[in-house]
Amino acid sequence: MFGETTAYSSFSVDDLDAARDFYGDRLGLSVEVTGTGDMRMMFLTLPGGARVFVYPKENHTPASHTILNFEVDDVGRVVDDLLARGVTFERYPEFEADDKGVVRPGEGEHEEGGPAGIAWFTDPAGNVIAVMETD
């Protein structure tokens, strides 16, 4: 039924202009803002071509889960680059992180195909994003 259609995920933000600047300038994604007035919306184009719909919501509440996961070859290098761009990384008490905020599995805990390192940060609307180093 849906195998032949186009689909995309979406999430809300409280300030579309701040989101445009963050996703476009800080993260370097392709950003397209369309519409006018109350009908403004934005599409992000992710590496690989997938698109994500971002819409303003007056009573926005940040998602309670990670909304985007970026797989990277070297999470430490990417975290350094994002720190230089002014991104702040989250720290969660249940995970032990290094001084940059990267969580790595302990000795013998890394599973094939699982993340070798992960770090989380938020967009200006408080939505959580992850960068993950995978095998």
PDB file of C-alpha atoms in Angstrom:
ATOM      1  CA  MET A   1       0.000   0.000   0.000  1.00  0.00           C
ATOM      2  CA  PHE A   2       2.592   2.602   1.053  1.00  0.00           C
ATOM      3  CA  GLY A   3       5.563   0.968  -0.663  1.00  0.00           C
ATOM      4  CA  GLU A   4       5.068   3.208  -3.681  1.00  0.00           C
ATOM      5  CA  THR A   5       4.508   6.529  -1.902  1.00  0.00           C
ATOM      6  CA  THR A   6       6.710   9.281  -0.568  1.00  0.00           C
ATOM      7  CA  ALA A   7       6.806   9.745   3.197  1.00  0.00           C
ATOM      8  CA  TYR A   8       8.628  12.008   5.600  1.00  0.00           C
ATOM      9  CA  SER A   9       8.751  12.618   9.318  1.00  0.00           C
ATOM     10  CA  SER A  10       8.065  15.925  11.001  1.00  0.00           C
ATOM     11  CA  PHE A  11       8.538  17.825  14.215  1.00  0.00           C
ATOM     12  CA  SER A  12       7.555  21.198  15.615  1.00  0.00           C
ATOM     13  CA  VAL A  13       9.566  24.206  16.750  1.00  0.00           C
ATOM     14  CA  ASP A  14       8.591  27.409  18.513  1.00  0.00           C
ATOM     15  CA  ASP A  15      10.640  29.725  16.258  1.00  0.00           C
ATOM     16  CA  LEU A  16      10.998  28.815  12.593  1.00  0.00           C
ATOM     17  CA  ASP A  17      13.642  31.474  11.910  1.00  0.00           C
ATOM     18  CA  ALA A  18      15.844  30.224  14.765  1.00  0.00           C
ATOM     19  CA  ALA A  19      15.371  26.656  13.500  1.00  0.00           C
ATOM     20  CA  ARG A  20      16.309  27.727   9.953  1.00  0.00           C
ATOM     21  CA  ASP A  21      19.503  29.355  11.187  1.00  0.00           C
ATOM     22  CA  PHE A  22      20.408  26.403  13.430  1.00  0.00           C
ATOM     23  CA  TYR A  23      19.793  23.615  10.928  1.00  0.00           C
ATOM     24  CA  GLY A  24      21.153  25.542   7.963  1.00  0.00           C
ATOM     25  CA  ASP A  25      24.068  27.534   9.401  1.00  0.00           C
ATOM     26  CA  ARG A  26      25.200  25.474  12.410  1.00  0.00           C
ATOM     27  CA  LEU A  27      24.482  21.974  11.123  1.00  0.00           C
ATOM     28  CA  GLY A  28      25.006  22.679   7.417  1.00  0.00           C
ATOM     29  CA  LEU A  29      21.811  21.016   6.210  1.00  0.00           C
ATOM     30  CA  SER A  30      19.875  22.105   3.156  1.00  0.00           C
ATOM     31  CA  VAL A  31      16.915  24.151   4.410  1.00  0.00           C
ATOM     32  CA  GLU A  32      13.892  25.285   2.406  1.00  0.00           C
ATOM     33  CA  VAL A  33      11.368  27.664   3.985  1.00  0.00           C
ATOM     34  CA  THR A  34       8.068  28.022   2.170  1.00  0.00           C
ATOM     35  CA  GLY A  35       4.771  29.795   2.714  1.00  0.00           C
ATOM     36  CA  THR A  36       3.924  33.103   4.298  1.00  0.00           C
ATOM     37  CA  GLY A  37       2.472  34.328   7.563  1.00  0.00           C
ATOM     38  CA  ASP A  38       0.869  31.582   9.629  1.00  0.00           C
ATOM     39  CA  MET A  39       1.459  29.093   6.797  1.00  0.00           C
ATOM     40  CA  ARG A  40       5.290  29.228   6.898  1.00  0.00           C
ATOM     41  CA  MET A  41       6.969  25.841   7.091  1.00  0.00           C
ATOM     42  CA  MET A  42      10.379  24.349   6.473  1.00  0.00           C
ATOM     43  CA  PHE A  43      11.860  21.234   4.924  1.00  0.00           C
ATOM     44  CA  LEU A  44      15.275  19.890   5.889  1.00  0.00           C
ATOM     45  CA  THR A  45      17.078  17.719   3.379  1.00  0.00           C
ATOM     46  CA  LEU A  46      19.186  15.159   5.200  1.00  0.00           C
ATOM     47  CA  PRO A  47      22.294  13.436   3.853  1.00  0.00           C
ATOM     48  CA  GLY A  48      21.048  10.746   1.491  1.00  0.00           C
ATOM     49  CA  GLY A  49      18.115  12.877   0.313  1.00  0.00           C
ATOM     50  CA  ALA A  50      15.450  12.181   2.949  1.00  0.00           C
ATOM     51  CA  ARG A  51      13.351  15.191   3.852  1.00  0.00           C
ATOM     52  CA  VAL A  52      11.949  16.229   7.223  1.00  0.00           C
ATOM     53  CA  PHE A  53       9.038  18.642   7.615  1.00  0.00           C
ATOM     54  CA  VAL A  54       9.502  21.276  10.343  1.00  0.00           C
ATOM     55  CA  TYR A  55       6.563  23.423  11.337  1.00  0.00           C
ATOM     56  CA  PRO A  56       6.044  26.231  13.834  1.00  0.00           C
ATOM     57  CA  LYS A  57       3.735  25.507  16.731  1.00  0.00           C
ATOM     58  CA  GLU A  58       2.721  28.267  19.111  1.00  0.00           C
ATOM     59  CA  ASN A  59       2.408  25.972  22.145  1.00  0.00           C
ATOM     60  CA  HIS A  60       5.398  23.827  21.153  1.00  0.00           C
ATOM     61  CA  THR A  61       6.682  21.305  23.666  1.00  0.00           C
ATOM     62  CA  PRO A  62      10.044  19.672  22.841  1.00  0.00           C
ATOM     63  CA  ALA A  63       9.822  16.020  21.886  1.00  0.00           C
ATOM     64  CA  SER A  64      10.542  13.630  24.751  1.00  0.00           C
ATOM     65  CA  HIS A  65      12.742  11.509  22.481  1.00  0.00           C
ATOM     66  CA  THR A  66      15.587  11.967  20.012  1.00  0.00           C
ATOM     67  CA  ILE A  67      14.108  13.393  16.808  1.00  0.00           C
ATOM     68  CA  LEU A  68      17.146  13.044  14.516  1.00  0.00           C
ATOM     69  CA  ASN A  69      20.143  10.696  14.602  1.00  0.00           C
ATOM     70  CA  PHE A  70      23.196  11.431  12.497  1.00  0.00           C
ATOM     71  CA  GLU A  71      25.598   8.542  11.865  1.00  0.00           C
ATOM     72  CA  VAL A  72      29.195   9.753  11.680  1.00  0.00           C
ATOM     73  CA  ASP A  73      32.605   8.154  11.196  1.00  0.00           C
ATOM     74  CA  ASP A  74      34.267   9.970  14.110  1.00  0.00           C
ATOM     75  CA  VAL A  75      31.954  11.237  16.836  1.00  0.00           C
ATOM     76  CA  GLY A  76      34.805  13.004  18.647  1.00  0.00           C
ATOM     77  CA  ARG A  77      35.722  15.044  15.569  1.00  0.00           C
ATOM     78  CA  VAL A  78      32.075  15.945  14.893  1.00  0.00           C
ATOM     79  CA  VAL A  79      31.532  16.956  18.523  1.00  0.00           C
ATOM     80  CA  ASP A  80      34.639  19.188  18.357  1.00  0.00           C
ATOM     81  CA  ASP A  81      33.301  20.820  15.182  1.00  0.00           C
ATOM     82  CA  LEU A  82      29.859  21.372  16.709  1.00  0.00           C
ATOM     83  CA  LEU A  83      31.357  22.767  19.928  1.00  0.00           C
ATOM     84  CA  ALA A  84      33.309  25.253  17.790  1.00  0.00           C
ATOM     85  CA  ARG A  85      29.984  26.247  16.185  1.00  0.00           C
ATOM     86  CA  GLY A  86      28.477  26.990  19.601  1.00  0.00           C
ATOM     87  CA  VAL A  87      26.497  23.775  20.096  1.00  0.00           C
ATOM     88  CA  THR A  88      26.154  22.629  23.713  1.00  0.00           C
ATOM     89  CA  PHE A  89      25.953  18.917  24.459  1.00  0.00           C
ATOM     90  CA  GLU A  90      23.504  17.337  26.857  1.00  0.00           C
ATOM     91  CA  ARG A  91      24.533  15.124  29.740  1.00  0.00           C
ATOM     92  CA  TYR A  92      22.225  12.529  31.183  1.00  0.00           C
ATOM     93  CA  PRO A  93      22.845  11.157  34.684  1.00  0.00           C
ATOM     94  CA  GLU A  94      22.248   7.570  33.588  1.00  0.00           C
ATOM     95  CA  PHE A  95      25.154   7.705  31.089  1.00  0.00           C
ATOM     96  CA  GLU A  96      28.814   8.326  31.858  1.00  0.00           C
ATOM     97  CA  ALA A  97      30.185  10.822  29.337  1.00  0.00           C
ATOM     98  CA  ASP A  98      33.667  12.125  28.632  1.00  0.00           C
ATOM     99  CA  ASP A  99      34.585  15.809  29.023  1.00  0.00           C
ATOM    100  CA  LYS A 100      33.014  16.644  25.628  1.00  0.00           C
ATOM    101  CA  GLY A 101      29.748  14.839  26.364  1.00  0.00           C
ATOM    102  CA  VAL A 102      30.418  11.673  24.348  1.00  0.00           C
ATOM    103  CA  VAL A 103      29.104   8.420  25.804  1.00  0.00           C
ATOM    104  CA  ARG A 104      31.074   5.328  24.818  1.00  0.00           C
ATOM    105  CA  PRO A 105      30.292   1.716  25.703  1.00  0.00           C
ATOM    106  CA  GLY A 106      32.429   0.160  28.413  1.00  0.00           C
ATOM    107  CA  GLU A 107      34.909  -2.640  27.862  1.00  0.00           C
ATOM    108  CA  GLY A 108      33.084  -5.628  26.365  1.00  0.00           C
ATOM    109  CA  GLU A 109      29.782  -3.688  26.023  1.00  0.00           C
ATOM    110  CA  HIS A 110      30.094  -2.603  22.386  1.00  0.00           C
ATOM    111  CA  GLU A 111      27.945  -4.747  20.145  1.00  0.00           C
ATOM    112  CA  GLU A 112      28.491  -5.203  16.405  1.00  0.00           C
ATOM    113  CA  GLY A 113      26.452  -2.535  14.616  1.00  0.00           C
ATOM    114  CA  GLY A 114      25.782  -0.605  17.818  1.00  0.00           C
ATOM    115  CA  PRO A 115      27.141   2.862  18.472  1.00  0.00           C
ATOM    116  CA  ALA A 116      30.822   3.139  19.355  1.00  0.00           C
ATOM    117  CA  GLY A 117      30.024   6.586  20.744  1.00  0.00           C
ATOM    118  CA  ILE A 118      27.024   8.874  20.979  1.00  0.00           C
ATOM    119  CA  ALA A 119      26.427  12.476  22.012  1.00  0.00           C
ATOM    120  CA  TRP A 120      23.206  14.466  22.276  1.00  0.00           C
ATOM    121  CA  PHE A 121      22.419  18.137  21.790  1.00  0.00           C
ATOM    122  CA  THR A 122      19.261  20.189  21.336  1.00  0.00           C
ATOM    123  CA  ASP A 123      17.981  22.553  18.687  1.00  0.00           C
ATOM    124  CA  PRO A 124      16.795  26.057  19.719  1.00  0.00           C
ATOM    125  CA  ALA A 125      13.298  24.609  20.402  1.00  0.00           C
ATOM    126  CA  GLY A 126      14.681  21.983  22.814  1.00  0.00           C
ATOM    127  CA  ASN A 127      14.281  18.976  20.490  1.00  0.00           C
ATOM    128  CA  VAL A 128      17.018  16.356  21.027  1.00  0.00           C
ATOM    129  CA  ILE A 129      19.441  15.377  18.237  1.00  0.00           C
ATOM    130  CA  ALA A 130      22.135  12.686  18.396  1.00  0.00           C
ATOM    131  CA  VAL A 131      25.423  12.081  16.627  1.00  0.00           C
ATOM    132  CA  MET A 132      26.492   8.434  16.669  1.00  0.00           C
ATOM    133  CA  GLU A 133      29.694   6.761  15.615  1.00  0.00           C
ATOM    134  CA  THR A 134      28.835   3.370  14.169  1.00  0.00           C
ATOM    135  CA  ASP A 135      30.922   0.433  12.958  1.00  0.00           C
TER     136      ASP A 135
END
